[in-house]
Amino acid sequence: MSTQSNSASRGSGLCLLSLDSGGARGVSQLAILAQVMHRLKHDSPDDNPDRPRSVFDMISGVGSGGFIAILLVIFGLSAQEALDEFTDLCANVFDKRGVDAETRTVALKQHIDKLLEKHGVDQSTRMLDPVDSSMKCKLAIPISYKRHAGSICILRNFSVRREKTPNLTVAEALLVTLATPPLFTPTQISKDSAAFEYMGADWTLSNPTEEIITEAYEAFGAEERVACVMSLGCGHPGVFVAPNVSDIAAWNEFLENLVTSSERKAQAIDSRMGHLGLYHRFSIF
């Protein structure tokens, strides 16, 4: 089985794709990615780069970005196909009104089951199972633990030396990426006679760009050169203004927006890497 990276096949540096969390706003990321892929295909007709996993050496995402990353790498969908599937997810799960987290989580599980069946992915397929068609593109998805929400755990489709990678099923991984309260409930998964509760890492990490660079170092080695880091956001949140009132709901919304905003990290990364000409940040306004 070949594990040669896409960049090795091209004779160029590594290309990395980072996807922020953003819930239903992830639609905008896929719209941007579809446009990027269209231009790549137009400019390089001989290479025929029709799917992101044939262009990028590693794709990483948090929350909804992690869900999208699995669609792109494990399912091997094109950006447009992933956009269609994610739009369907939004309509059938995210946009449900007047339901609690438990009900929405049940709807998500049912949606994932249908998604797996539609694309011929077996329920027992695990993230670390060798799949020839996806091995050239590495996948790294930060998630968190319910009982230690400040810590990060990485789901991968490859192994690393420094730590044991949780080998969740693809169905479990899809569920965990979105299992962030209060919209969804944490996901309980049994492993080695013990039960672990995982949740999306949205509250801890909304922009995984730095993490994907670290993961690329682990996966490909220090000798590999990075040629491109593309970071896709879910929209600029604007200026945060602290509420003038003591309304708890207003302050909760303010703090949530402050915690989950990924733009501050994007600006910090741009200040460090922008001059190198390899970091590209795209997000709607």
Coordinates of C-alpha atoms in Angstrom, one line a residue:
M1 CA 0.0 0.0 0.0
S2 CA 1.4 3.4 -1.0
T3 CA 1.4 6.1 1.7
Q4 CA 3.3 8.6 -0.4
S5 CA 2.0 12.1 0.0
N6 CA 0.3 14.1 -2.7
S7 CA 3.1 16.6 -2.6
A8 CA 5.7 13.8 -3.2
S9 CA 3.7 12.7 -6.3
R10 CA 3.8 16.3 -7.5
G11 CA 7.4 17.0 -6.5
S12 CA 6.3 20.0 -4.5
G13 CA 5.9 21.1 -0.8
L14 CA 3.0 20.0 1.4
C15 CA -0.4 21.5 1.0
L16 CA -2.5 21.8 4.2
L17 CA -6.2 22.6 4.6
S18 CA -7.6 23.9 7.9
L19 CA -11.4 24.2 8.6
D20 CA -12.7 26.3 11.5
S21 CA -15.7 25.4 13.5
G22 CA -18.9 27.3 12.8
G23 CA -21.9 25.0 12.8
A24 CA -24.3 25.6 9.9
R25 CA -22.0 28.4 8.7
G26 CA -19.7 25.7 7.4
V27 CA -21.7 26.0 4.2
S28 CA -19.7 29.1 3.4
Q29 CA -16.4 27.2 3.8
L30 CA -17.5 24.6 1.2
A31 CA -18.7 27.3 -1.2
I32 CA -15.3 28.9 -1.0
L33 CA -13.5 25.5 -1.4
A34 CA -15.7 24.6 -4.4
Q35 CA -14.6 27.9 -6.0
V36 CA -10.9 27.2 -5.3
M37 CA -11.2 23.7 -6.7
H38 CA -12.9 25.0 -9.8
R39 CA -10.1 27.4 -10.4
L40 CA -7.4 24.8 -9.8
K41 CA -9.1 22.5 -12.3
H42 CA -9.3 25.3 -14.8
D43 CA -5.7 26.2 -14.4
S44 CA -4.4 22.6 -14.3
P45 CA -6.5 20.6 -16.7
D46 CA -3.9 17.9 -17.1
D47 CA -3.6 17.2 -13.4
N48 CA -7.5 17.1 -13.1
P49 CA -7.6 18.1 -9.4
D50 CA -11.3 17.3 -8.9
R51 CA -11.3 16.3 -5.2
P52 CA -9.7 18.1 -2.3
R53 CA -8.0 14.9 -1.0
S54 CA -6.1 14.7 -4.3
V55 CA -4.8 18.2 -3.8
F56 CA -4.1 18.5 -0.1
D57 CA -1.7 16.4 1.9
M58 CA -3.6 16.9 5.1
I59 CA -7.0 18.2 6.0
S60 CA -7.9 19.2 9.6
G61 CA -11.1 20.6 11.0
V62 CA -12.8 21.4 14.3
G63 CA -16.5 20.9 15.0
S64 CA -18.5 21.3 11.8
G65 CA -15.1 21.7 10.1
G66 CA -14.1 18.2 11.4
F67 CA -17.4 16.8 10.0
I68 CA -16.6 18.3 6.6
A69 CA -13.0 17.0 6.8
I70 CA -14.2 13.5 7.1
L71 CA -16.5 13.9 4.1
L72 CA -13.6 15.2 2.1
V73 CA -11.0 12.6 3.1
I74 CA -12.7 9.3 4.2
F75 CA -15.8 9.7 1.9
G76 CA -13.6 11.2 -0.8
L77 CA -16.3 13.7 -1.8
S78 CA -15.7 16.7 -4.1
A79 CA -16.2 20.1 -2.6
Q80 CA -19.6 20.4 -4.3
E81 CA -20.7 17.0 -3.2
A82 CA -19.7 17.8 0.4
L83 CA -21.6 21.1 0.1
D84 CA -24.7 19.3 -1.0
E85 CA -24.4 16.8 1.9
F86 CA -23.6 19.5 4.5
T87 CA -26.6 21.6 3.3
D88 CA -28.8 18.5 3.7
L89 CA -27.4 18.1 7.3
C90 CA -28.2 21.7 8.1
A91 CA -31.8 21.4 6.9
N92 CA -32.4 18.1 8.7
V93 CA -30.4 18.6 11.9
F94 CA -29.1 22.1 12.6
D95 CA -32.2 23.9 11.6
K96 CA -34.6 21.9 13.8
R97 CA -36.5 24.3 15.9
G98 CA -37.9 23.8 19.4
V99 CA -36.1 20.6 20.1
D100 CA -33.7 19.8 23.0
A101 CA -30.1 18.5 22.6
E102 CA -31.1 14.9 23.1
T103 CA -33.6 15.0 20.3
R104 CA -31.2 16.8 17.9
T105 CA -28.5 14.3 18.7
V106 CA -30.8 11.4 17.8
A107 CA -31.6 13.2 14.5
L108 CA -27.9 13.5 13.9
K109 CA -27.3 9.8 14.5
Q110 CA -30.0 8.9 12.1
H111 CA -28.6 11.3 9.5
I112 CA -25.1 9.8 9.8
D113 CA -26.5 6.3 9.4
K114 CA -28.2 7.4 6.1
L115 CA -25.0 9.2 5.0
L116 CA -22.9 6.0 5.5
E117 CA -25.4 3.9 3.7
K118 CA -25.6 6.3 0.8
H119 CA -21.9 6.4 0.2
G120 CA -21.2 2.7 0.9
V121 CA -19.2 3.2 4.1
D122 CA -19.7 0.2 6.5
Q123 CA -20.8 1.0 10.1
S124 CA -17.8 -0.9 11.4
T125 CA -15.2 1.0 9.4
R126 CA -12.7 2.7 11.7
M127 CA -10.6 5.8 11.3
L128 CA -7.4 3.9 11.3
D129 CA -8.5 1.2 8.9
P130 CA -6.2 1.2 5.8
V131 CA -8.1 2.6 2.8
D132 CA -5.9 2.9 -0.3
S133 CA -7.9 5.7 -1.8
S134 CA -7.6 8.1 1.2
M135 CA -4.1 7.2 2.5
K136 CA -2.3 9.9 0.6
C137 CA -4.4 12.6 2.3
K138 CA -4.0 12.6 6.1
L139 CA -6.8 13.6 8.4
A140 CA -6.5 15.2 11.8
I141 CA -9.5 16.3 13.9
P142 CA -9.2 17.8 17.3
I143 CA -11.9 16.8 19.8
S144 CA -12.3 17.2 23.5
Y145 CA -13.3 15.2 26.6
K146 CA -16.5 16.1 28.6
R147 CA -14.7 15.7 31.9
H148 CA -11.7 17.7 30.8
A149 CA -13.0 20.1 28.2
G150 CA -9.9 22.2 28.2
S151 CA -7.8 19.3 26.8
I152 CA -7.5 18.3 23.2
C153 CA -7.5 14.8 21.7
I154 CA -6.7 14.2 18.0
L155 CA -8.6 11.8 15.7
R156 CA -6.5 10.7 12.8
N157 CA -6.5 8.3 9.9
F158 CA -2.8 7.6 10.6
S159 CA -0.7 6.7 13.6
V160 CA 1.9 8.8 15.4
R161 CA 4.8 7.8 17.6
R162 CA 4.2 10.2 20.5
E163 CA 0.7 9.0 21.4
K164 CA -1.9 6.3 20.8
T165 CA -4.6 7.6 18.4
P166 CA -8.3 6.8 19.4
N167 CA -9.5 4.4 16.7
L168 CA -13.2 5.4 16.6
T169 CA -15.5 4.2 13.9
V170 CA -16.2 6.7 11.1
A171 CA -19.8 7.0 12.4
E172 CA -18.6 7.8 15.9
A173 CA -16.1 10.3 14.6
L174 CA -18.8 12.1 12.6
L175 CA -21.0 12.2 15.7
V176 CA -18.2 13.4 18.0
T177 CA -17.2 16.3 15.8
L178 CA -20.6 17.9 16.3
A179 CA -21.3 16.7 19.8
T180 CA -20.9 20.2 21.4
P181 CA -23.4 21.4 24.0
P182 CA -25.9 23.0 24.1
L183 CA -26.9 22.0 20.5
F184 CA -25.9 18.4 21.0
T185 CA -25.1 16.0 23.8
P186 CA -21.6 14.6 24.3
T187 CA -20.9 11.2 22.8
Q188 CA -20.2 8.2 25.1
I189 CA -17.9 5.6 23.5
S190 CA -16.8 2.4 25.2
K191 CA -13.1 1.5 24.9
D192 CA -11.1 -1.2 26.7
S193 CA -13.9 -1.9 29.2
A194 CA -14.2 1.8 30.0
A195 CA -16.6 4.5 28.8
F196 CA -15.4 7.9 27.6
E197 CA -17.5 10.9 26.8
Y198 CA -16.2 12.9 23.9
M199 CA -17.4 16.3 22.6
G200 CA -16.5 18.7 19.8
A201 CA -13.6 21.0 20.6
D202 CA -15.4 24.2 19.6
W203 CA -15.2 25.7 23.0
T204 CA -11.5 25.1 23.3
L205 CA -10.2 25.4 19.8
S206 CA -12.2 27.0 16.9
N207 CA -9.2 27.4 14.5
P208 CA -7.0 24.4 14.1
T209 CA -4.3 25.9 11.8
E210 CA -1.5 25.6 14.3
E211 CA -2.5 22.1 15.1
I212 CA -2.5 21.0 11.5
I213 CA 1.1 22.3 11.1
T214 CA 2.1 20.2 14.2
E215 CA 0.3 17.2 12.8
A216 CA 2.0 17.6 9.4
Y217 CA 5.4 17.6 11.2
E218 CA 4.4 14.3 13.0
A219 CA 3.0 12.7 9.8
F220 CA 5.6 13.7 7.2
G221 CA 8.7 14.6 9.1
A222 CA 10.7 17.8 9.6
E223 CA 12.4 17.4 6.2
E224 CA 9.2 18.0 4.3
R225 CA 8.6 21.6 3.2
V226 CA 5.2 23.3 3.5
A227 CA 4.2 25.0 0.3
C228 CA 0.6 26.1 1.2
V229 CA -1.6 26.4 4.3
M230 CA -5.1 27.3 3.4
S231 CA -7.4 28.3 6.3
L232 CA -11.1 28.5 5.8
G233 CA -13.2 30.5 8.3
C234 CA -17.0 30.7 8.7
G235 CA -17.5 34.4 8.5
H236 CA -16.0 37.4 10.3
P237 CA -17.9 38.0 13.6
G238 CA -17.4 41.8 13.6
V239 CA -16.5 43.9 16.6
F240 CA -17.4 42.4 20.0
V241 CA -19.0 45.0 22.3
A242 CA -19.6 44.1 25.9
P243 CA -23.3 44.5 27.0
N244 CA -24.2 47.5 29.0
V245 CA -26.8 45.6 30.9
S246 CA -26.7 42.9 33.6
D247 CA -28.8 40.6 31.5
I248 CA -27.3 37.1 31.9
A249 CA -28.5 36.0 28.4
A250 CA -26.8 38.9 26.7
W251 CA -23.6 38.2 28.6
N252 CA -23.7 34.5 27.8
E253 CA -24.1 35.3 24.1
F254 CA -21.2 37.8 24.3
L255 CA -18.9 35.3 26.0
E256 CA -19.9 32.5 23.6
N257 CA -19.0 34.7 20.6
L258 CA -15.8 35.8 22.2
V259 CA -14.7 32.2 23.0
T260 CA -15.6 30.7 19.6
S261 CA -14.2 33.4 17.4
S262 CA -11.4 32.1 15.3
E263 CA -10.3 35.4 13.8
R264 CA -7.9 36.5 16.5
K265 CA -5.9 33.3 16.0
A266 CA -6.1 33.8 12.2
Q267 CA -4.7 37.3 12.5
A268 CA -1.9 36.1 14.8
I269 CA -0.9 33.4 12.4
D270 CA -1.0 35.8 9.5
S271 CA 1.3 38.2 11.4
R272 CA 3.8 35.3 11.8
M273 CA 3.4 33.5 8.4
G274 CA 1.9 36.0 6.0
H275 CA 5.2 37.4 4.8
L276 CA 6.2 33.8 3.7
G277 CA 3.6 33.7 1.0
L278 CA 2.3 30.3 2.0
Y279 CA -0.5 31.2 4.4
H280 CA -3.9 31.9 2.8
R281 CA -7.0 32.8 4.9
F282 CA -10.5 32.9 3.3
S283 CA -13.7 33.8 5.1
I284 CA -16.9 35.6 4.2
F285 CA -17.7 38.9 5.8

